[in-house]
Amino acid sequence: MPPTADWDAIVLAGGRASRLGGVDKAALEFDGETLLARTLRAVSGAGRVIVVGDPKSVPEGTIVVQEEPRFAGPAAAIGAAMAEVRESYVFLVSCDHPFLADAVDLLLDEASGDGVIAVDSDGRRQYLMSVLDAAALRASIATQVTLVDLPVRTLLVPLELMEIAIPARAALDIDTWHDQEKALAERTHDG
């Protein structure tokens, strides 16, 4: 049964963006809108939206938390955000997918059990684009010795996740300037 009204969202927006020369990814503009704003719009149907990082601006009602220590990695960021999750499912995503909106309904409509994970056109799991059972995620977090520098993949291994194929452009993330050029080219092919 899809979690139509019972999901929160965790948006990771606190990385160093070292492959972008330190430019704040969340504040990077795409089609006149920041990547973070595009992501927040895509998950606006969530009961609560929790952003992990130090964003310059977020809409009213958005909860902002910080992982400890700062830059301890995405698993630590997820751990910090889970303290604010109230619903039974949580949509987990990073802020650097400019076409996330293309995948949100696909993932939410299929969410059941431990959850679902997006799979790109090459068959790769997108660990930071998933809808997870909050209790199962909390149980996995509880079994970890530390979340600092822990790969998200390791955090999600105990969960039985159904793989959901998403449109190729939805999987695009902007980690480098070349990625941004690819995303901009994809946008122009959209018509």
mmCIF file with all atom_site columns, C-alpha atoms in Angstrom:
data_model
loop_
_atom_site.group_PDB
_atom_site.id
_atom_site.type_symbol
_atom_site.label_atom_id
_atom_site.label_alt_id
_atom_site.label_comp_id
_atom_site.label_asym_id
_atom_site.label_entity_id
_atom_site.label_seq_id
_atom_site.pdbx_PDB_ins_code
_atom_site.Cartn_x
_atom_site.Cartn_y
_atom_site.Cartn_z
_atom_site.occupancy
_atom_site.B_iso_or_equiv
_atom_site.pdbx_formal_charge
_atom_site.auth_seq_id
_atom_site.auth_comp_id
_atom_site.auth_asym_id
_atom_site.auth_atom_id
_atom_site.pdbx_PDB_model_num
ATOM 1   C CA . MET A 1 1   ? 0.000  0.000  0.000   1.00 0.00 ? 1   MET A CA 1
ATOM 2   C CA . PRO A 1 2   ? 1.571  3.308  -1.035  1.00 0.00 ? 2   PRO A CA 1
ATOM 3   C CA . PRO A 1 3   ? 2.385  5.795  1.726   1.00 0.00 ? 3   PRO A CA 1
ATOM 4   C CA . THR A 1 4   ? 0.369  8.555  0.073   1.00 0.00 ? 4   THR A CA 1
ATOM 5   C CA . ALA A 1 5   ? 0.049  10.720 3.181   1.00 0.00 ? 5   ALA A CA 1
ATOM 6   C CA . ASP A 1 6   ? 2.425  9.062  5.629   1.00 0.00 ? 6   ASP A CA 1
ATOM 7   C CA . TRP A 1 7   ? 5.926  10.002 4.505   1.00 0.00 ? 7   TRP A CA 1
ATOM 8   C CA . ASP A 1 8   ? 8.555  12.489 5.536   1.00 0.00 ? 8   ASP A CA 1
ATOM 9   C CA . ALA A 1 9   ? 11.553 13.518 3.460   1.00 0.00 ? 9   ALA A CA 1
ATOM 10  C CA . ILE A 1 10  ? 15.234 13.774 4.338   1.00 0.00 ? 10  ILE A CA 1
ATOM 11  C CA . VAL A 1 11  ? 17.192 15.991 1.954   1.00 0.00 ? 11  VAL A CA 1
ATOM 12  C CA . LEU A 1 12  ? 20.969 15.813 2.215   1.00 0.00 ? 12  LEU A CA 1
ATOM 13  C CA . ALA A 1 13  ? 22.457 19.213 1.429   1.00 0.00 ? 13  ALA A CA 1
ATOM 14  C CA . GLY A 1 14  ? 25.605 19.437 3.510   1.00 0.00 ? 14  GLY A CA 1
ATOM 15  C CA . GLY A 1 15  ? 28.497 17.954 1.552   1.00 0.00 ? 15  GLY A CA 1
ATOM 16  C CA . ARG A 1 16  ? 31.791 19.629 0.764   1.00 0.00 ? 16  ARG A CA 1
ATOM 17  C CA . ALA A 1 17  ? 31.227 19.618 -3.030  1.00 0.00 ? 17  ALA A CA 1
ATOM 18  C CA . SER A 1 18  ? 34.945 19.040 -3.507  1.00 0.00 ? 18  SER A CA 1
ATOM 19  C CA . ARG A 1 19  ? 34.466 17.951 -7.152  1.00 0.00 ? 19  ARG A CA 1
ATOM 20  C CA . LEU A 1 20  ? 32.800 21.319 -7.785  1.00 0.00 ? 20  LEU A CA 1
ATOM 21  C CA . GLY A 1 21  ? 35.721 23.217 -6.330  1.00 0.00 ? 21  GLY A CA 1
ATOM 22  C CA . GLY A 1 22  ? 33.872 23.816 -3.066  1.00 0.00 ? 22  GLY A CA 1
ATOM 23  C CA . VAL A 1 23  ? 30.857 25.488 -4.677  1.00 0.00 ? 23  VAL A CA 1
ATOM 24  C CA . ASP A 1 24  ? 27.767 24.921 -2.516  1.00 0.00 ? 24  ASP A CA 1
ATOM 25  C CA . LYS A 1 25  ? 25.782 22.339 -4.518  1.00 0.00 ? 25  LYS A CA 1
ATOM 26  C CA . ALA A 1 26  ? 22.541 23.195 -2.759  1.00 0.00 ? 26  ALA A CA 1
ATOM 27  C CA . ALA A 1 27  ? 22.846 26.813 -3.939  1.00 0.00 ? 27  ALA A CA 1
ATOM 28  C CA . LEU A 1 28  ? 23.870 25.922 -7.509  1.00 0.00 ? 28  LEU A CA 1
ATOM 29  C CA . GLU A 1 29  ? 21.315 27.337 -9.930  1.00 0.00 ? 29  GLU A CA 1
ATOM 30  C CA . PHE A 1 30  ? 19.566 25.207 -12.525 1.00 0.00 ? 30  PHE A CA 1
ATOM 31  C CA . ASP A 1 31  ? 16.898 26.805 -14.703 1.00 0.00 ? 31  ASP A CA 1
ATOM 32  C CA . GLY A 1 32  ? 16.798 29.850 -12.413 1.00 0.00 ? 32  GLY A CA 1
ATOM 33  C CA . GLU A 1 33  ? 16.171 27.791 -9.289  1.00 0.00 ? 33  GLU A CA 1
ATOM 34  C CA . THR A 1 34  ? 18.671 26.356 -6.814  1.00 0.00 ? 34  THR A CA 1
ATOM 35  C CA . LEU A 1 35  ? 19.154 22.594 -6.749  1.00 0.00 ? 35  LEU A CA 1
ATOM 36  C CA . LEU A 1 36  ? 17.903 22.608 -3.159  1.00 0.00 ? 36  LEU A CA 1
ATOM 37  C CA . ALA A 1 37  ? 14.747 24.541 -4.104  1.00 0.00 ? 37  ALA A CA 1
ATOM 38  C CA . ARG A 1 38  ? 14.049 22.081 -6.962  1.00 0.00 ? 38  ARG A CA 1
ATOM 39  C CA . THR A 1 39  ? 14.492 19.153 -4.572  1.00 0.00 ? 39  THR A CA 1
ATOM 40  C CA . LEU A 1 40  ? 12.262 20.696 -1.915  1.00 0.00 ? 40  LEU A CA 1
ATOM 41  C CA . ARG A 1 41  ? 9.574  21.336 -4.523  1.00 0.00 ? 41  ARG A CA 1
ATOM 42  C CA . ALA A 1 42  ? 9.802  17.694 -5.667  1.00 0.00 ? 42  ALA A CA 1
ATOM 43  C CA . VAL A 1 43  ? 9.219  16.401 -2.102  1.00 0.00 ? 43  VAL A CA 1
ATOM 44  C CA . SER A 1 44  ? 6.714  19.074 -1.085  1.00 0.00 ? 44  SER A CA 1
ATOM 45  C CA . GLY A 1 45  ? 4.047  16.415 -0.491  1.00 0.00 ? 45  GLY A CA 1
ATOM 46  C CA . ALA A 1 46  ? 5.935  15.099 2.536   1.00 0.00 ? 46  ALA A CA 1
ATOM 47  C CA . GLY A 1 47  ? 4.494  15.481 6.014   1.00 0.00 ? 47  GLY A CA 1
ATOM 48  C CA . ARG A 1 48  ? 7.797  16.954 7.213   1.00 0.00 ? 48  ARG A CA 1
ATOM 49  C CA . VAL A 1 49  ? 10.870 17.929 5.238   1.00 0.00 ? 49  VAL A CA 1
ATOM 50  C CA . ILE A 1 50  ? 14.194 17.659 7.055   1.00 0.00 ? 50  ILE A CA 1
ATOM 51  C CA . VAL A 1 51  ? 17.223 19.230 5.386   1.00 0.00 ? 51  VAL A CA 1
ATOM 52  C CA . VAL A 1 52  ? 20.655 18.199 6.629   1.00 0.00 ? 52  VAL A CA 1
ATOM 53  C CA . GLY A 1 53  ? 23.254 20.865 6.042   1.00 0.00 ? 53  GLY A CA 1
ATOM 54  C CA . ASP A 1 54  ? 23.670 24.593 6.294   1.00 0.00 ? 54  ASP A CA 1
ATOM 55  C CA . PRO A 1 55  ? 21.407 25.942 3.556   1.00 0.00 ? 55  PRO A CA 1
ATOM 56  C CA . LYS A 1 56  ? 21.268 29.660 2.858   1.00 0.00 ? 56  LYS A CA 1
ATOM 57  C CA . SER A 1 57  ? 17.485 29.596 2.723   1.00 0.00 ? 57  SER A CA 1
ATOM 58  C CA . VAL A 1 58  ? 14.668 27.101 3.102   1.00 0.00 ? 58  VAL A CA 1
ATOM 59  C CA . PRO A 1 59  ? 10.901 27.529 3.029   1.00 0.00 ? 59  PRO A CA 1
ATOM 60  C CA . GLU A 1 60  ? 9.092  28.125 6.293   1.00 0.00 ? 60  GLU A CA 1
ATOM 61  C CA . GLY A 1 61  ? 8.277  24.835 8.014   1.00 0.00 ? 61  GLY A CA 1
ATOM 62  C CA . THR A 1 62  ? 11.397 23.085 6.735   1.00 0.00 ? 62  THR A CA 1
ATOM 63  C CA . ILE A 1 63  ? 13.399 21.500 9.548   1.00 0.00 ? 63  ILE A CA 1
ATOM 64  C CA . VAL A 1 64  ? 17.165 21.959 9.344   1.00 0.00 ? 64  VAL A CA 1
ATOM 65  C CA . VAL A 1 65  ? 19.595 19.720 11.236  1.00 0.00 ? 65  VAL A CA 1
ATOM 66  C CA . GLN A 1 66  ? 23.351 19.175 11.149  1.00 0.00 ? 66  GLN A CA 1
ATOM 67  C CA . GLU A 1 67  ? 25.272 15.926 11.419  1.00 0.00 ? 67  GLU A CA 1
ATOM 68  C CA . GLU A 1 68  ? 27.924 15.594 14.135  1.00 0.00 ? 68  GLU A CA 1
ATOM 69  C CA . PRO A 1 69  ? 30.716 16.050 13.490  1.00 0.00 ? 69  PRO A CA 1
ATOM 70  C CA . ARG A 1 70  ? 30.163 18.266 10.466  1.00 0.00 ? 70  ARG A CA 1
ATOM 71  C CA . PHE A 1 71  ? 31.019 16.577 7.137   1.00 0.00 ? 71  PHE A CA 1
ATOM 72  C CA . ALA A 1 72  ? 30.834 13.132 8.786   1.00 0.00 ? 72  ALA A CA 1
ATOM 73  C CA . GLY A 1 73  ? 29.207 11.740 5.654   1.00 0.00 ? 73  GLY A CA 1
ATOM 74  C CA . PRO A 1 74  ? 25.710 10.956 4.405   1.00 0.00 ? 74  PRO A CA 1
ATOM 75  C CA . ALA A 1 75  ? 25.015 8.094  6.850   1.00 0.00 ? 75  ALA A CA 1
ATOM 76  C CA . ALA A 1 76  ? 25.732 10.427 9.777   1.00 0.00 ? 76  ALA A CA 1
ATOM 77  C CA . ALA A 1 77  ? 23.483 13.019 8.136   1.00 0.00 ? 77  ALA A CA 1
ATOM 78  C CA . ILE A 1 78  ? 20.686 10.445 7.832   1.00 0.00 ? 78  ILE A CA 1
ATOM 79  C CA . GLY A 1 79  ? 21.143 9.507  11.486  1.00 0.00 ? 79  GLY A CA 1
ATOM 80  C CA . ALA A 1 80  ? 20.816 13.148 12.547  1.00 0.00 ? 80  ALA A CA 1
ATOM 81  C CA . ALA A 1 81  ? 17.708 13.668 10.432  1.00 0.00 ? 81  ALA A CA 1
ATOM 82  C CA . MET A 1 82  ? 15.931 10.526 11.649  1.00 0.00 ? 82  MET A CA 1
ATOM 83  C CA . ALA A 1 83  ? 15.401 12.198 15.034  1.00 0.00 ? 83  ALA A CA 1
ATOM 84  C CA . GLU A 1 84  ? 12.896 14.465 13.244  1.00 0.00 ? 84  GLU A CA 1
ATOM 85  C CA . VAL A 1 85  ? 11.087 11.812 11.179  1.00 0.00 ? 85  VAL A CA 1
ATOM 86  C CA . ARG A 1 86  ? 7.553  11.139 12.433  1.00 0.00 ? 86  ARG A CA 1
ATOM 87  C CA . GLU A 1 87  ? 5.900  9.224  9.594   1.00 0.00 ? 87  GLU A CA 1
ATOM 88  C CA . SER A 1 88  ? 6.152  5.518  8.789   1.00 0.00 ? 88  SER A CA 1
ATOM 89  C CA . TYR A 1 89  ? 8.075  6.063  5.542   1.00 0.00 ? 89  TYR A CA 1
ATOM 90  C CA . VAL A 1 90  ? 10.921 8.420  4.745   1.00 0.00 ? 90  VAL A CA 1
ATOM 91  C CA . PHE A 1 91  ? 11.949 9.599  1.289   1.00 0.00 ? 91  PHE A CA 1
ATOM 92  C CA . LEU A 1 92  ? 15.732 9.805  1.318   1.00 0.00 ? 92  LEU A CA 1
ATOM 93  C CA . VAL A 1 93  ? 17.408 11.990 -1.313  1.00 0.00 ? 93  VAL A CA 1
ATOM 94  C CA . SER A 1 94  ? 20.396 14.220 -1.921  1.00 0.00 ? 94  SER A CA 1
ATOM 95  C CA . CYS A 1 95  ? 19.810 17.753 -3.191  1.00 0.00 ? 95  CYS A CA 1
ATOM 96  C CA . ASP A 1 96  ? 21.775 17.310 -6.421  1.00 0.00 ? 96  ASP A CA 1
ATOM 97  C CA . HIS A 1 97  ? 19.199 15.579 -8.676  1.00 0.00 ? 97  HIS A CA 1
ATOM 98  C CA . PRO A 1 98  ? 17.720 18.350 -10.858 1.00 0.00 ? 98  PRO A CA 1
ATOM 99  C CA . PHE A 1 99  ? 15.082 16.004 -12.321 1.00 0.00 ? 99  PHE A CA 1
ATOM 100 C CA . LEU A 1 100 ? 14.083 14.267 -9.074  1.00 0.00 ? 100 LEU A CA 1
ATOM 101 C CA . ALA A 1 101 ? 10.437 15.181 -9.686  1.00 0.00 ? 101 ALA A CA 1
ATOM 102 C CA . ASP A 1 102 ? 10.406 12.604 -12.517 1.00 0.00 ? 102 ASP A CA 1
ATOM 103 C CA . ALA A 1 103 ? 10.914 9.801  -9.955  1.00 0.00 ? 103 ALA A CA 1
ATOM 104 C CA . VAL A 1 104 ? 9.024  10.852 -6.813  1.00 0.00 ? 104 VAL A CA 1
ATOM 105 C CA . ASP A 1 105 ? 5.607  9.380  -7.662  1.00 0.00 ? 105 ASP A CA 1
ATOM 106 C CA . LEU A 1 106 ? 7.165  6.227  -9.155  1.00 0.00 ? 106 LEU A CA 1
ATOM 107 C CA . LEU A 1 107 ? 8.929  5.505  -5.868  1.00 0.00 ? 107 LEU A CA 1
ATOM 108 C CA . LEU A 1 108 ? 6.100  6.519  -3.544  1.00 0.00 ? 108 LEU A CA 1
ATOM 109 C CA . ASP A 1 109 ? 3.516  4.483  -5.482  1.00 0.00 ? 109 ASP A CA 1
ATOM 110 C CA . GLU A 1 110 ? 5.556  1.296  -5.023  1.00 0.00 ? 110 GLU A CA 1
ATOM 111 C CA . ALA A 1 111 ? 6.740  1.771  -1.431  1.00 0.00 ? 111 ALA A CA 1
ATOM 112 C CA . SER A 1 112 ? 5.958  -1.206 0.798   1.00 0.00 ? 112 SER A CA 1
ATOM 113 C CA . GLY A 1 113 ? 7.778  -3.489 3.219   1.00 0.00 ? 113 GLY A CA 1
ATOM 114 C CA . ASP A 1 114 ? 11.285 -2.201 4.001   1.00 0.00 ? 114 ASP A CA 1
ATOM 115 C CA . GLY A 1 115 ? 11.015 0.173  1.058   1.00 0.00 ? 115 GLY A CA 1
ATOM 116 C CA . VAL A 1 116 ? 12.089 0.837  -2.497  1.00 0.00 ? 116 VAL A CA 1
ATOM 117 C CA . ILE A 1 117 ? 15.251 2.108  -4.123  1.00 0.00 ? 117 ILE A CA 1
ATOM 118 C CA . ALA A 1 118 ? 15.679 3.844  -7.463  1.00 0.00 ? 118 ALA A CA 1
ATOM 119 C CA . VAL A 1 119 ? 17.689 2.033  -10.116 1.00 0.00 ? 119 VAL A CA 1
ATOM 120 C CA . ASP A 1 120 ? 19.207 3.963  -13.018 1.00 0.00 ? 120 ASP A CA 1
ATOM 121 C CA . SER A 1 121 ? 19.231 2.902  -16.672 1.00 0.00 ? 121 SER A CA 1
ATOM 122 C CA . ASP A 1 122 ? 22.529 1.030  -16.107 1.00 0.00 ? 122 ASP A CA 1
ATOM 123 C CA . GLY A 1 123 ? 20.999 -1.029 -13.291 1.00 0.00 ? 123 GLY A CA 1
ATOM 124 C CA . ARG A 1 124 ? 22.859 0.822  -10.515 1.00 0.00 ? 124 ARG A CA 1
ATOM 125 C CA . ARG A 1 125 ? 21.095 1.412  -7.219  1.00 0.00 ? 125 ARG A CA 1
ATOM 126 C CA . GLN A 1 126 ? 20.719 5.069  -6.305  1.00 0.00 ? 126 GLN A CA 1
ATOM 127 C CA . TYR A 1 127 ? 21.202 4.848  -2.540  1.00 0.00 ? 127 TYR A CA 1
ATOM 128 C CA . LEU A 1 128 ? 20.309 8.487  -2.061  1.00 0.00 ? 128 LEU A CA 1
ATOM 129 C CA . MET A 1 129 ? 16.982 8.152  -3.857  1.00 0.00 ? 129 MET A CA 1
ATOM 130 C CA . SER A 1 130 ? 14.854 5.739  -1.903  1.00 0.00 ? 130 SER A CA 1
ATOM 131 C CA . VAL A 1 131 ? 11.666 5.479  0.125   1.00 0.00 ? 131 VAL A CA 1
ATOM 132 C CA . LEU A 1 132 ? 12.349 3.533  3.310   1.00 0.00 ? 132 LEU A CA 1
ATOM 133 C CA . ASP A 1 133 ? 10.347 2.114  6.175   1.00 0.00 ? 133 ASP A CA 1
ATOM 134 C CA . ALA A 1 134 ? 11.399 4.411  9.021   1.00 0.00 ? 134 ALA A CA 1
ATOM 135 C CA . ALA A 1 135 ? 11.378 1.615  11.636  1.00 0.00 ? 135 ALA A CA 1
ATOM 136 C CA . ALA A 1 136 ? 13.592 -0.614 9.465   1.00 0.00 ? 136 ALA A CA 1
ATOM 137 C CA . LEU A 1 137 ? 16.010 2.254  8.859   1.00 0.00 ? 137 LEU A CA 1
ATOM 138 C CA . ARG A 1 138 ? 16.135 3.054  12.585  1.00 0.00 ? 138 ARG A CA 1
ATOM 139 C CA . ALA A 1 139 ? 16.863 -0.619 13.331  1.00 0.00 ? 139 ALA A CA 1
ATOM 140 C CA . SER A 1 140 ? 19.763 -0.597 10.867  1.00 0.00 ? 140 SER A CA 1
ATOM 141 C CA . ILE A 1 141 ? 21.121 2.643  12.338  1.00 0.00 ? 141 ILE A CA 1
ATOM 142 C CA . ALA A 1 142 ? 20.973 1.089  15.824  1.00 0.00 ? 142 ALA A CA 1
ATOM 143 C CA . THR A 1 143 ? 23.192 -1.821 14.748  1.00 0.00 ? 143 THR A CA 1
ATOM 144 C CA . GLN A 1 144 ? 26.029 0.393  13.479  1.00 0.00 ? 144 GLN A CA 1
ATOM 145 C CA . VAL A 1 145 ? 29.057 1.031  15.680  1.00 0.00 ? 145 VAL A CA 1
ATOM 146 C CA . THR A 1 146 ? 29.321 4.505  14.151  1.00 0.00 ? 146 THR A CA 1
ATOM 147 C CA . LEU A 1 147 ? 27.677 6.399  11.325  1.00 0.00 ? 147 LEU A CA 1
ATOM 148 C CA . VAL A 1 148 ? 30.730 8.604  10.754  1.00 0.00 ? 148 VAL A CA 1
ATOM 149 C CA . ASP A 1 149 ? 32.088 7.964  7.244   1.00 0.00 ? 149 ASP A CA 1
ATOM 150 C CA . LEU A 1 150 ? 29.831 4.911  6.885   1.00 0.00 ? 150 LEU A CA 1
ATOM 151 C CA . PRO A 1 151 ? 28.693 4.314  3.283   1.00 0.00 ? 151 PRO A CA 1
ATOM 152 C CA . VAL A 1 152 ? 24.928 4.674  2.868   1.00 0.00 ? 152 VAL A CA 1
ATOM 153 C CA . ARG A 1 153 ? 25.030 1.349  0.999   1.00 0.00 ? 153 ARG A CA 1
ATOM 154 C CA . THR A 1 154 ? 26.191 -0.329 4.256   1.00 0.00 ? 154 THR A CA 1
ATOM 155 C CA . LEU A 1 155 ? 23.349 1.321  6.169   1.00 0.00 ? 155 LEU A CA 1
ATOM 156 C CA . LEU A 1 156 ? 20.770 0.009  3.685   1.00 0.00 ? 156 LEU A CA 1
ATOM 157 C CA . VAL A 1 157 ? 22.143 -3.552 3.242   1.00 0.00 ? 157 VAL A CA 1
ATOM 158 C CA . PRO A 1 158 ? 19.947 -5.028 6.029   1.00 0.00 ? 158 PRO A CA 1
ATOM 159 C CA . LEU A 1 159 ? 16.786 -3.681 4.353   1.00 0.00 ? 159 LEU A CA 1
ATOM 160 C CA . GLU A 1 160 ? 14.983 -5.716 1.696   1.00 0.00 ? 160 GLU A CA 1
ATOM 161 C CA . LEU A 1 161 ? 14.440 -3.038 -0.929  1.00 0.00 ? 161 LEU A CA 1
ATOM 162 C CA . MET A 1 162 ? 12.472 -3.440 -4.119  1.00 0.00 ? 162 MET A CA 1
ATOM 163 C CA . GLU A 1 163 ? 14.317 -1.905 -7.070  1.00 0.00 ? 163 GLU A CA 1
ATOM 164 C CA . ILE A 1 164 ? 12.330 0.591  -9.123  1.00 0.00 ? 164 ILE A CA 1
ATOM 165 C CA . ALA A 1 165 ? 13.560 1.669  -12.556 1.00 0.00 ? 165 ALA A CA 1
ATOM 166 C CA . ILE A 1 166 ? 13.449 5.427  -12.935 1.00 0.00 ? 166 ILE A CA 1
ATOM 167 C CA . PRO A 1 167 ? 13.789 7.627  -16.025 1.00 0.00 ? 167 PRO A CA 1
ATOM 168 C CA . ALA A 1 168 ? 17.425 8.148  -17.033 1.00 0.00 ? 168 ALA A CA 1
ATOM 169 C CA . ARG A 1 169 ? 17.330 11.885 -16.436 1.00 0.00 ? 169 ARG A CA 1
ATOM 170 C CA . ALA A 1 170 ? 15.871 11.449 -12.932 1.00 0.00 ? 170 ALA A CA 1
ATOM 171 C CA . ALA A 1 171 ? 19.074 9.630  -11.950 1.00 0.00 ? 171 ALA A CA 1
ATOM 172 C CA . LEU A 1 172 ? 21.301 12.481 -13.126 1.00 0.00 ? 172 LEU A CA 1
ATOM 173 C CA . ASP A 1 173 ? 23.100 14.105 -10.228 1.00 0.00 ? 173 ASP A CA 1
ATOM 174 C CA . ILE A 1 174 ? 25.404 17.072 -10.295 1.00 0.00 ? 174 ILE A CA 1
ATOM 175 C CA . ASP A 1 175 ? 28.731 16.209 -8.704  1.00 0.00 ? 175 ASP A CA 1
ATOM 176 C CA . THR A 1 176 ? 30.974 17.893 -11.284 1.00 0.00 ? 176 THR A CA 1
ATOM 177 C CA . TRP A 1 177 ? 30.741 20.751 -13.763 1.00 0.00 ? 177 TRP A CA 1
ATOM 178 C CA . HIS A 1 178 ? 30.567 18.131 -16.525 1.00 0.00 ? 178 HIS A CA 1
ATOM 179 C CA . ASP A 1 179 ? 27.492 16.652 -14.796 1.00 0.00 ? 179 ASP A CA 1
ATOM 180 C CA . GLN A 1 180 ? 25.878 20.078 -14.824 1.00 0.00 ? 180 GLN A CA 1
ATOM 181 C CA . GLU A 1 181 ? 26.526 20.386 -18.570 1.00 0.00 ? 181 GLU A CA 1
ATOM 182 C CA . LYS A 1 182 ? 24.928 16.945 -19.125 1.00 0.00 ? 182 LYS A CA 1
ATOM 183 C CA . ALA A 1 183 ? 21.878 17.935 -17.080 1.00 0.00 ? 183 ALA A CA 1
ATOM 184 C CA . LEU A 1 184 ? 21.493 21.201 -18.965 1.00 0.00 ? 184 LEU A CA 1
ATOM 185 C CA . ALA A 1 185 ? 21.710 19.301 -22.269 1.00 0.00 ? 185 ALA A CA 1
ATOM 186 C CA . GLU A 1 186 ? 19.071 16.844 -21.018 1.00 0.00 ? 186 GLU A CA 1
ATOM 187 C CA . ARG A 1 187 ? 16.782 19.741 -20.189 1.00 0.00 ? 187 ARG A CA 1
ATOM 188 C CA . THR A 1 188 ? 17.047 21.146 -23.700 1.00 0.00 ? 188 THR A CA 1
ATOM 189 C CA . HIS A 1 189 ? 16.123 17.751 -25.176 1.00 0.00 ? 189 HIS A CA 1
ATOM 190 C CA . ASP A 1 190 ? 12.946 17.785 -23.128 1.00 0.00 ? 190 ASP A CA 1
ATOM 191 C CA . GLY A 1 191 ? 11.407 20.326 -25.440 1.00 0.00 ? 191 GLY A CA 1
#
